[in-house]
XYZ file of C-alpha atoms in Angstrom:
622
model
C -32.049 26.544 36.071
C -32.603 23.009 34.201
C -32.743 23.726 30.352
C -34.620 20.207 29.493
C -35.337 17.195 31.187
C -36.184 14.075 28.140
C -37.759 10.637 28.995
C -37.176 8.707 25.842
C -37.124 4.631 25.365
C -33.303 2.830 24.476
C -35.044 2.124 20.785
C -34.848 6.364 20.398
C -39.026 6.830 21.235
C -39.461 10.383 23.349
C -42.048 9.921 25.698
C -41.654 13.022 27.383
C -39.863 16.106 27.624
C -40.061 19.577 29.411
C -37.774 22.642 29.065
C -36.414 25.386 26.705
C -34.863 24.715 23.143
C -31.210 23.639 22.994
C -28.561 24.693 20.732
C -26.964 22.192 18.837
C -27.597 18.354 19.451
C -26.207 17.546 22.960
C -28.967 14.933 23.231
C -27.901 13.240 20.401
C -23.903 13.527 20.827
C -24.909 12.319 24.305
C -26.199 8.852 23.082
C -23.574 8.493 20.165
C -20.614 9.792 22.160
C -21.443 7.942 25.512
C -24.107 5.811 25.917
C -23.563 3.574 22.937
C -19.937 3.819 23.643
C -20.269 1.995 26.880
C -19.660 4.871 28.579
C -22.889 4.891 30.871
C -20.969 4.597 34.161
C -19.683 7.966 33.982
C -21.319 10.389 36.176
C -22.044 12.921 33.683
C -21.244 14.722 30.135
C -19.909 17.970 28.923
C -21.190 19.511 25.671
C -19.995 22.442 24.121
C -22.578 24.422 21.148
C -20.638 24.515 17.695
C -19.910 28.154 16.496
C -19.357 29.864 20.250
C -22.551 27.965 21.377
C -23.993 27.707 24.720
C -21.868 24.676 27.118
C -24.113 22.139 28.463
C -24.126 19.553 31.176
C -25.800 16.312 30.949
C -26.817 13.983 33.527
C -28.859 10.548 33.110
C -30.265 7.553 35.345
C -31.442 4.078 33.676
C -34.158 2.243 34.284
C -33.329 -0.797 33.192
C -36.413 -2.925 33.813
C -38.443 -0.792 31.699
C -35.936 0.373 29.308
C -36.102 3.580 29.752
C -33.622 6.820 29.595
C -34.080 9.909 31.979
C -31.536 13.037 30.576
C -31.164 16.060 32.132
C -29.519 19.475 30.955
C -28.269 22.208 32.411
C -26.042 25.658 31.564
C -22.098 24.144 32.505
C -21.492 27.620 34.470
C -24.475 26.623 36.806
C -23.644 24.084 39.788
C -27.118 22.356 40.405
C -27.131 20.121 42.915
C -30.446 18.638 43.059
C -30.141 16.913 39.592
C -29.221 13.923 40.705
C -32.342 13.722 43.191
C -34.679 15.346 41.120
C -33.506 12.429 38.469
C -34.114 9.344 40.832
C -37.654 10.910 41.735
C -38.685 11.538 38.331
C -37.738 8.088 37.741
C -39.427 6.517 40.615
C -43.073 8.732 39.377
C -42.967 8.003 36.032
C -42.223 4.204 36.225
C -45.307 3.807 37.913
C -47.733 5.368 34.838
C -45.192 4.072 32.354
C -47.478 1.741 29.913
C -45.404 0.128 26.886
C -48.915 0.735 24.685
C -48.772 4.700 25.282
C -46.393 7.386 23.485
C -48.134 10.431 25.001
C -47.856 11.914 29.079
C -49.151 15.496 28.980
C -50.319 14.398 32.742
C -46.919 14.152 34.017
C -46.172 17.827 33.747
C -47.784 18.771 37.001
C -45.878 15.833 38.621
C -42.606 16.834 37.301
C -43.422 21.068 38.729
C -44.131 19.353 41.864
C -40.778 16.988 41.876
C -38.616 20.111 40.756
C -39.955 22.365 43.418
C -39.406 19.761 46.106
C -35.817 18.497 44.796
C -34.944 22.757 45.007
C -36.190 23.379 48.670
C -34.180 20.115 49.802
C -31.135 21.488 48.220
C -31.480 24.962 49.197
C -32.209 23.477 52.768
C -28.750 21.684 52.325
C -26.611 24.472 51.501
C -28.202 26.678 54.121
C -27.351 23.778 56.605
C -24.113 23.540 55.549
C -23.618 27.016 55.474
C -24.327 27.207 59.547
C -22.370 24.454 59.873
C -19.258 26.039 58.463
C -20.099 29.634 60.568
C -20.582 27.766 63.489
C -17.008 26.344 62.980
C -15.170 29.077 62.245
C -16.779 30.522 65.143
C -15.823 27.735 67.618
C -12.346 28.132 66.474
C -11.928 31.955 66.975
C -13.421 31.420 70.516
C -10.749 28.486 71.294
C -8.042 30.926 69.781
C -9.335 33.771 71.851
C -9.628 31.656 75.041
C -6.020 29.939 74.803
C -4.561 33.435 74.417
C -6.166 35.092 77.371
C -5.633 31.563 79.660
C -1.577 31.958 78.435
C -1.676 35.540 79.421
C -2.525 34.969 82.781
C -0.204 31.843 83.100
C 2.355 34.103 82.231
C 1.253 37.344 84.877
C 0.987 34.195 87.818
C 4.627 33.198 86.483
C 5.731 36.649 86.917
C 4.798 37.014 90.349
C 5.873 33.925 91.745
C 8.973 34.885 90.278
C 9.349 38.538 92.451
C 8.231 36.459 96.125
C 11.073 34.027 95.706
C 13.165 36.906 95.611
C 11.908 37.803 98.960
C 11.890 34.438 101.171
C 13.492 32.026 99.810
C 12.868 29.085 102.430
C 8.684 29.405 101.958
C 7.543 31.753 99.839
C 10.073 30.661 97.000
C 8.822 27.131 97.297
C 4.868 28.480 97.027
C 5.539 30.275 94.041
C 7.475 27.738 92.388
C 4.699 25.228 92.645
C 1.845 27.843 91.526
C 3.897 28.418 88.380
C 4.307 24.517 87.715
C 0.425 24.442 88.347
C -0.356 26.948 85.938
C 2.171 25.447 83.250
C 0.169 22.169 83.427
C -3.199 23.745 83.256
C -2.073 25.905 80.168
C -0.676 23.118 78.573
C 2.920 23.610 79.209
C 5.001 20.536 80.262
C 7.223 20.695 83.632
C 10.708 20.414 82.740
C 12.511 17.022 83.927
C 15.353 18.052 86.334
C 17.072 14.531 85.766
C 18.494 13.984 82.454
C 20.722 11.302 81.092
C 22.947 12.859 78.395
C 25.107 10.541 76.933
C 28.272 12.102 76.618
C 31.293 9.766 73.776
C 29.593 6.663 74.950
C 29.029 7.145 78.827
C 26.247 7.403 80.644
C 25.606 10.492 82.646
C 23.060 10.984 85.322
C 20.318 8.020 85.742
C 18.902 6.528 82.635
C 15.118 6.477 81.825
C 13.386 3.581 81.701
C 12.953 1.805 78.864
C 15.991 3.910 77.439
C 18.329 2.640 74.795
C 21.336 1.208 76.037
C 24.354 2.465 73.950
C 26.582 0.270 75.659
C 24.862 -3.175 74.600
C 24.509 -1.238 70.630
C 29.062 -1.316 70.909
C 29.264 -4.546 72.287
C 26.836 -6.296 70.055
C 28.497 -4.138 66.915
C 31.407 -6.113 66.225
C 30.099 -9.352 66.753
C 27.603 -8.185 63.224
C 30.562 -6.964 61.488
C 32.255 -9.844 61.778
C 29.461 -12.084 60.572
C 29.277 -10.133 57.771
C 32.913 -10.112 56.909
C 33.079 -13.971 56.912
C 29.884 -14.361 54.984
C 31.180 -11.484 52.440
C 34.526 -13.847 52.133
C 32.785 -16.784 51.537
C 30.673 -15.434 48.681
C 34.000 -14.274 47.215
C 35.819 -17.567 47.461
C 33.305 -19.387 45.799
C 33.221 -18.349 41.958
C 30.538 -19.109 39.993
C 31.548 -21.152 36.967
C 31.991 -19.621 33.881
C 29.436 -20.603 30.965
C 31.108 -21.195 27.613
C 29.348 -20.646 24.759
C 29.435 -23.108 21.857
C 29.987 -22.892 18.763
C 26.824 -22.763 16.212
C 26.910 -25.345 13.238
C 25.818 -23.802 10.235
C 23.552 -25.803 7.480
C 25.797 -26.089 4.546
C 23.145 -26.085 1.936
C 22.297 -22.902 0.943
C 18.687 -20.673 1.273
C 16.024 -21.018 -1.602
C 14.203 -18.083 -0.371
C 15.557 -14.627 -1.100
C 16.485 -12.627 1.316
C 18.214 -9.759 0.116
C 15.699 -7.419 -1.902
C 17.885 -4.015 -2.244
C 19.030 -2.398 -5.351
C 21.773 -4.140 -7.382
C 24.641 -1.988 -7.669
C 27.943 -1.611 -9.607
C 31.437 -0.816 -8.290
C 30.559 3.026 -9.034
C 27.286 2.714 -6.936
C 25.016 2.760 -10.285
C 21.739 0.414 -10.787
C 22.491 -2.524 -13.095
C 19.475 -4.252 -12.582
C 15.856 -3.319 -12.235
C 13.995 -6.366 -10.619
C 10.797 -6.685 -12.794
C 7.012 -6.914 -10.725
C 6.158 -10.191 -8.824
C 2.574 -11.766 -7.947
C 2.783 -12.777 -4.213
C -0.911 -13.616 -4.721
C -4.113 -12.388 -3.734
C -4.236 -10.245 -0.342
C -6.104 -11.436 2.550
C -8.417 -8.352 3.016
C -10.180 -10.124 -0.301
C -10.556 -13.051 1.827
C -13.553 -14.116 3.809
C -12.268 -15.239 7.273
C -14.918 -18.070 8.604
C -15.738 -18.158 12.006
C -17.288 -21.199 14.013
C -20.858 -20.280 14.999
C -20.609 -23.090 17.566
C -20.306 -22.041 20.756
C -17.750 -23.650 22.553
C -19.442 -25.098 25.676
C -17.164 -24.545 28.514
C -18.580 -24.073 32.213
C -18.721 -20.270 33.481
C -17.114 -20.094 37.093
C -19.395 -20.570 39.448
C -18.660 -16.901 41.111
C -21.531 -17.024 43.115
C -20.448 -19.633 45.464
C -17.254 -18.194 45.751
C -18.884 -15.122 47.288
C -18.371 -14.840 51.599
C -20.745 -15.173 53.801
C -23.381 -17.192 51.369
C -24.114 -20.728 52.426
C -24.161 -23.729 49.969
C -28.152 -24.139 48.478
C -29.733 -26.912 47.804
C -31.250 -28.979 44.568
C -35.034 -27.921 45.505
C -34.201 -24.245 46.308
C -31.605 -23.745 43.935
C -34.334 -25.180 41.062
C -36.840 -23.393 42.777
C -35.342 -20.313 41.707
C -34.077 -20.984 37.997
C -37.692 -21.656 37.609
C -39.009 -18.030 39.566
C -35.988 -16.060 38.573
C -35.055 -13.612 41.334
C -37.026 -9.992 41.369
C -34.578 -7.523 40.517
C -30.288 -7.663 40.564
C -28.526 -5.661 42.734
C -25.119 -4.650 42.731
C -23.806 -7.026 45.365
C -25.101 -9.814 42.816
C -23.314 -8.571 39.664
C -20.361 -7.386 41.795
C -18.604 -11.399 41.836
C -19.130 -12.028 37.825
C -18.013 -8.522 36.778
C -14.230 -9.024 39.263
C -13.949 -12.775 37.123
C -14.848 -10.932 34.019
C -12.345 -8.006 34.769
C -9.671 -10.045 35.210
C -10.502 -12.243 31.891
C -10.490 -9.251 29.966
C -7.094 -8.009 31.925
C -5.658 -11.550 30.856
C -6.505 -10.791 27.137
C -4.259 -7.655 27.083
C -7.185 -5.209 27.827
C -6.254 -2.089 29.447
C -6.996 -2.121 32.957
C -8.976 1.139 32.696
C -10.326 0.598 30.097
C -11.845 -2.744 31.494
C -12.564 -1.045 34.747
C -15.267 1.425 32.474
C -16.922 -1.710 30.813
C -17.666 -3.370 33.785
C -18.781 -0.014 35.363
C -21.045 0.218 32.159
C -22.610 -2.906 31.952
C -23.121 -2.784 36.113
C -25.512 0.062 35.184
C -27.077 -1.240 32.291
C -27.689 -4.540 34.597
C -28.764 -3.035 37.770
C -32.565 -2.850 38.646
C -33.118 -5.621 35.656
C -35.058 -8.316 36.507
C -33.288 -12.215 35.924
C -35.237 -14.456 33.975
C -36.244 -18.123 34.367
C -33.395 -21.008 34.277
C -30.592 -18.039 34.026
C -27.062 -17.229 36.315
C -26.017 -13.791 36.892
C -22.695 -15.263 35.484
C -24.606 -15.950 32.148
C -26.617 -12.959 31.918
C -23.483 -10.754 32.967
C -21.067 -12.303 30.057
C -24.372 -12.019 27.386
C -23.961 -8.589 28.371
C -20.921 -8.052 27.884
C -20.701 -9.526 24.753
C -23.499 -7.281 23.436
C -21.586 -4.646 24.404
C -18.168 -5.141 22.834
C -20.121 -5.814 19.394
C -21.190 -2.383 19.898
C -18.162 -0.614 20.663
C -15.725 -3.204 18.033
C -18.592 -2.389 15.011
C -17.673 0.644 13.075
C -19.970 3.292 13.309
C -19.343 4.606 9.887
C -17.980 3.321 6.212
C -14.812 1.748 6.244
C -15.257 1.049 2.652
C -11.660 2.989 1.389
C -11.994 1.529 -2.314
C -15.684 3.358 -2.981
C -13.950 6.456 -1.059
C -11.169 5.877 -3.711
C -13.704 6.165 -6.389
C -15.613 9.187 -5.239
C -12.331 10.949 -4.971
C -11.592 9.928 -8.577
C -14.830 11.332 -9.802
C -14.147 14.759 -7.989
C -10.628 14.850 -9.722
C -8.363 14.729 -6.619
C -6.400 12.111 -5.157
C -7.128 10.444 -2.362
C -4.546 10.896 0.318
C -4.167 8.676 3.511
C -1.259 9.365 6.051
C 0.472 6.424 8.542
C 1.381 7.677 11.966
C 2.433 5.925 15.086
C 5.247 5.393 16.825
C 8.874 3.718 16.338
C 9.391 0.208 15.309
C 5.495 -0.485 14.624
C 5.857 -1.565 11.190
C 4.398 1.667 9.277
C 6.381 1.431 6.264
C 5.560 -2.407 5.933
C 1.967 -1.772 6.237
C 2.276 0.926 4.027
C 3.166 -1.214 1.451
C 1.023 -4.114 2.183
C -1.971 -1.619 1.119
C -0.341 -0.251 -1.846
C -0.710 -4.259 -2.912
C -3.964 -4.696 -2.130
C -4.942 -1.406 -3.858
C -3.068 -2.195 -6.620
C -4.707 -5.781 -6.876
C -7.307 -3.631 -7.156
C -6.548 -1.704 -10.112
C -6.171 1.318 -8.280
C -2.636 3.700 -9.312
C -0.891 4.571 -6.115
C 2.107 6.581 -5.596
C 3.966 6.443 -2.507
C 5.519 9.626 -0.694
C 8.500 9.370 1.567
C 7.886 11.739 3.695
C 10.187 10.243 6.465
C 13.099 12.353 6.361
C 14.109 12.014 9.792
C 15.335 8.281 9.828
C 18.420 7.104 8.517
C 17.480 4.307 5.208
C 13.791 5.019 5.655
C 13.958 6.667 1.912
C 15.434 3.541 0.675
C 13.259 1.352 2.637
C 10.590 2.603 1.019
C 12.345 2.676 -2.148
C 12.188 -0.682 -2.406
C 8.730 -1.644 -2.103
C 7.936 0.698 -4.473
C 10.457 -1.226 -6.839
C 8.835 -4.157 -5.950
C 5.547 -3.469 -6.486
C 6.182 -1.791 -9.750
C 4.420 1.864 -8.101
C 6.265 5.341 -8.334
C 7.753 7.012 -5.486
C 7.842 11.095 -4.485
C 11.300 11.286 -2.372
C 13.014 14.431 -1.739
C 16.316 12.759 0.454
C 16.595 13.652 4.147
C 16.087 17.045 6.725
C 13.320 17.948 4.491
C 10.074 19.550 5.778
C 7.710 16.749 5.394
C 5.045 18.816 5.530
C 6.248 20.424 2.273
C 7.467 16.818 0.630
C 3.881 15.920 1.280
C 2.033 19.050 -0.214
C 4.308 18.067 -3.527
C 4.023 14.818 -3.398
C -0.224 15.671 -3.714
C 0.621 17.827 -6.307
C 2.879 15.496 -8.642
C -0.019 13.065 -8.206
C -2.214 15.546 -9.843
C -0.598 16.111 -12.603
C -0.035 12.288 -13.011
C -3.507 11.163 -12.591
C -2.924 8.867 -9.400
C -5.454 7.829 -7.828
C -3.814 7.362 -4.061
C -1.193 8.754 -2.106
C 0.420 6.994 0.793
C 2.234 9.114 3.062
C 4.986 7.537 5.197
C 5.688 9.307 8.008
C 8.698 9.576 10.910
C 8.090 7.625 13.618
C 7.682 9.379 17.349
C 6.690 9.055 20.469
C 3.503 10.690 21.708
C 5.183 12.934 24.760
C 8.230 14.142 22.003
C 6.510 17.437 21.747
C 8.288 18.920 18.292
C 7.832 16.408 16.285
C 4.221 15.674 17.225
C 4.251 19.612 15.724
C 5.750 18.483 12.732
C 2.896 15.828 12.704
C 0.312 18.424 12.944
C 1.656 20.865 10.483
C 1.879 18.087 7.836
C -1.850 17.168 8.484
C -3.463 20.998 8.644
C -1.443 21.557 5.198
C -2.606 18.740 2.908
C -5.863 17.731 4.940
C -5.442 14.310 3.982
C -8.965 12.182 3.301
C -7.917 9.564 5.904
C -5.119 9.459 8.755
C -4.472 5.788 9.929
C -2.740 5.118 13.325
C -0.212 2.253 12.980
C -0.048 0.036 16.981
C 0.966 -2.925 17.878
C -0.850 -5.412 19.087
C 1.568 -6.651 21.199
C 0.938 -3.357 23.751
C -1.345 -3.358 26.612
C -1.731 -0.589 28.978
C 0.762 1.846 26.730
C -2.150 1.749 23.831
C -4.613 4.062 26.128
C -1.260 6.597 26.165
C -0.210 6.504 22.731
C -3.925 6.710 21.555
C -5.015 9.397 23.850
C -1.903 11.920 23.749
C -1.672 11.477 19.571
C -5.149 12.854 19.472
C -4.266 15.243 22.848
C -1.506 16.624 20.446
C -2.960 16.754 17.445
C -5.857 18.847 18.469
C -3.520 21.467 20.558
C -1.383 21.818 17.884
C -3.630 22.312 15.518
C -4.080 25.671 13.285
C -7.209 25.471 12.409
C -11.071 25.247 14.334
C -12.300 21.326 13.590
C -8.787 19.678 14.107
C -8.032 16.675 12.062
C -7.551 13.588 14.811
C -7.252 9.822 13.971
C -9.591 8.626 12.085
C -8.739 4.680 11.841
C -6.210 2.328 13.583
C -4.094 -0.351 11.410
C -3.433 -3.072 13.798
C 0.199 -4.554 13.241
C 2.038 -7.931 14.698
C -1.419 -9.300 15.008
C 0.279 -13.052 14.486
C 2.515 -13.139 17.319
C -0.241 -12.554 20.069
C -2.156 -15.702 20.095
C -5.054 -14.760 22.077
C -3.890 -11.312 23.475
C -6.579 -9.604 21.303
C -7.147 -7.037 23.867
C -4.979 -3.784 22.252
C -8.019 -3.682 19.853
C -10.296 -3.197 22.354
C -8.531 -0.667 23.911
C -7.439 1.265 21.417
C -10.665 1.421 19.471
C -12.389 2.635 23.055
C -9.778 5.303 23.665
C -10.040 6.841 20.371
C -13.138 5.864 18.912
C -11.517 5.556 15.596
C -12.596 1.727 13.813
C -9.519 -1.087 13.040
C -9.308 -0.429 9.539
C -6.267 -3.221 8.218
C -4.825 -5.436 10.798
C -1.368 -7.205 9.762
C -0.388 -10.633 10.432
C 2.859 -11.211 8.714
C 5.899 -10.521 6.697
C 4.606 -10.574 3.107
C 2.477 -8.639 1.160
C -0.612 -10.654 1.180
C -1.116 -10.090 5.364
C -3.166 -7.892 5.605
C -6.644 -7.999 7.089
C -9.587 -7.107 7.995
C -10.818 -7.001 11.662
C -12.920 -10.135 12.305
C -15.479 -8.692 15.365
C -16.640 -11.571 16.389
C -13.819 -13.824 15.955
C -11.807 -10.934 18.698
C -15.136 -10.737 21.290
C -14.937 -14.546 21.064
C -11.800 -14.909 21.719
C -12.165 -11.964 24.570
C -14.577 -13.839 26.457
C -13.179 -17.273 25.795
């Protein structure tokens, strides 16, 4: 049974709805979750009621033209199968008394009984069908196995007594009988034996060969001939040795380095400190910085897609004018099907995931299809407008990324506020770690570091050191400690010392290494940090949908408690050596739905970032 069935505009009007009351808000996690997630394509969506709640289905057709969404919901446990037809009729009735000026339809209710009631006698008409369809099958097969027994049992009785009246005449009867049992052996499918054979017996031939048979003979004679082709051609590649490469010698600038390199701890013969390097200004940080972006567009032709497509003959001036000036009536998907491949494989080019840039051309087909093209416009233009539109949506965070008034509001409840790095090895976590202890501290925030990384050798005393640096205190414990525990102390010291953030550095790991992805979660459940930041590269492509999607998988199987903690932002790292391989944002951001909180682009202190959106949908489209 259909719970509710909602007609509502894309600027959130209802114009009409019909059904029972639903528990929770599977409308509205519907268009947050989904549809303004570029997630349209997708056939349908599952919605499970907080608290043990009921588990809904959802299923919705566009209509673009008009701008109008048609939801349906049903129970999950019930298999309806005239949604989808009930859908495209409903949306085929009410498009016709649709009327921007109006907000109320109390006469479509009748319509909509009538549509239901129709949509369920062609479905129950289908299964019914199929139903005799599949009887009628099984029953032609028992009747085929039934008939091919019997026909072999008399084969065999006929066999059987041509058998006993050879025995008695051998000169005619024998002959009779032999050829009704070879009849009967062909009509029952059996083949008649061949009485010649040619068995090849160490290399000669006995008996007369078949025809088109292989001849063994010509395989030995033609065998050495081969092997000594390759011998010759084997001793030729051996005689002639490639030339051995010498490398030469570097020369080495005499003059020495003015830049430091070197930043560990000074130490004696005894392994004491002797000297405490004092705090240094690298400057102001870049996330302070306002990053100006050309509003020009760069005019560059689109590909002309259209002509590329088969079968379609060259236009000319007056028609093709013609119909910039009409516009064509609606677009179909054989239009938008040649400017969505050259936009896939732009988007592929930029880094993007290739599923992931599968799913936004599969959304923005449906948000395109039915929609009519206006005047002096290209499918190519109004396909990349599109898609621009949509990767503003899904790059804009949907909630405050705003960590210094967080910071604050923490402050005034008397707590620190904690944020945890995760990721995998080799991204850069405790660099980027640091680079946001500077830019907090810039901000005359107190900070205390936690090493919480207990797994890698020197990552105490890599940490260690920016701390040193940057003139901030540090909560170690040493190594093959339970970071889950250094963590929950490291909270607690902060408390008593009035800090106002706590960076936890974490152990790097991959997302399939299944123990310490358990470490991971224990740490999180314990000290329910305010903020848990994924650290990527930006140099991955298709590897950010894994690492993204199984760090979440993990953390919410592993977790202890009901709501588990996932990611809740991304810090974007190596950002400087990609050039204009922006897509890992993009794909990482529509994996995980988490926002690109910092993005680093460099070696020092002061690179860090924030995420330019339209500077990266630029350069995605460029």
């Amino acid at each position: 049974m259909l719970e509710q069935l909602l007609i509502f505009t894309r600027g959130g009007l209802i114009l009409w709805t019909c059904g029972n009351a639903l528990k929770g808000s599977p409308i509205d996690t519907l268009i947050r979750s989904c549809l303004l997630e570029e997630r349209s394509a997708e056939t349908s969506f599952s919605y499970d009621a907080p608290a043990g709640g009921a588990a809904y289905t959802l299923k919705w057709a566009f209509h673009n033209d008009l701008d109008l969404v048609f939801v349906a919901v049903y129970q999950r446990i019930l298999h309806l199968l005239y949604v989808d037809d009930l859908l495209a009729a409903v949306r085929r009735e009410f498009s016709q008394i649709y009327d921007p000026k109006r907000t109320a339809y109390d006469e479509f209710d009748e319509i909509f009984r009538q549509l239901q009631k129709e949509a369920e006698a062609r479905a129950e008409e289908m299964r019914k069908s199929k139903q005799s369809n599949r009887a009628s099958l099984v029953a032609g097969k028992k009747q085929g196995a039934g008939a091919g027994q019997r026909a072999g049992g008399q084969g065999n009785a006929k066999q059987k007594g041509g058998k006993a009246g050879s025995g008695k005449d051998d000169d005619d009867d024998g002959e009779s009988g032999r050829g009704r049992g070879l009849s009967n052996g062909r009509e029952n499918g059996i083949k008649e034996p061949s009485r010649a054979r040619s068995v090849v017996v160490k290399g000669k031939d006995n008996g007369a060969p078949e025809v088109g048979a292989f001849d063994v003979n010509k395989l030995q004679r033609l065998r050495p001939k081969g092997g000594k082709k390759t011998d010759t051609g084997g001793w030729r590649a051996s005689k002639a040795e490639p030339k051995k490469i010498v490398k030469k010698n570097r020369v080495w600038d005499d003059s020495p380095s003015d830049s430091r390199l070197d930043f560990t701890d000074p130490v004696d013969e005894k392994g004491d400190e002797i000297v405490d390097v004092g705090k240094t200004d690298h400057g102001e940080s870049m996330m302070d910085k306002e990053e100006i972006v050309s509003s020009d567009s760069e005019s560059e032709e689109d590909e002309e897609v259209e002509s590329a497509k088969p079968g379609t003959e060259k236009k000319g001036w007056f028609s093709s004018m013609f119909q910039s000036i009409a516009g064509k009536a609606v677009l179909e998907k054989a239009d938008l099907k040649p400017a969505l491949k050259a936009l896939k494989d732009r988007l592929m080019t930029k880094n993007v995931a290739e599923e992931i840039a599968e799913k936004l051309c599969e959304s923005v087909a449906a948000s395109l299809e039915g929609k009519k093209l206006g005047s002096f416009t290209r499918v190519s233009s109004t396909v990349q407008t599109a898609m621009e539109e949509a990767l503003l949506r899904i790059l804009t965070p949907k909630r405050s990324i705003d960590i210094l008034r967080d910071v604050h509001a923490a402050k005034e409840q008397g707590k620190p506020y904690v944020i945890v790095f995760v990721g995998v090895n080799g991204v850069g976590k405790s660099t980027n770690l640091a680079k946001v202890a500077y830019w907090l501290v810039q901000h005359n925030v107190s900070v205390m570091m936690a090493a919480c990384d207990t797994f890698r050798s020197g990552a105490v005393e890599q940490l260690r050191t920016h701390a040193r640096r940057l003139q901030v205190p540090i909560f170690e414990k040493g190594y093959e400690k339970d970071p889950a525990i250094v963590a929950r102390e490291a909270i607690q010291e902060a408390s008593r010392n009035n800090s106002d953030v706590v960076l936890v550095d974490t152990a790097g790991r991959m997302q399939d290494n299944e123990p310490l992805m358990r470490a991971l979660s224990k740490l999180i459940n314990l000290n329910n940090p305010d903020l848990v930041l994924f650290v990527g590269e930006a140099l991955v492509g298709n590897d950010a949908v894994d690492q993204l999607s199984k760090f979440n998988q993990k953390l919410a199987d592993l977790s202890t408690v009901p709501n588990a903690r996932l990611i809740d932002g991304i810090l974007l790292t190596k950002f400087d050596t990609i050039d204009d391989k922006v897509g890992a944002a993009l794909s990482m951001v529509y994996i995980s739905g988490a926002p690109v909180m910092f993005v680093g682009c460099g070696q020092s202190y002061t690179d860090l970032k924030k995420l330019n959106v339209k500077s990266i949908v630029k350069t995605l489209l460029k």
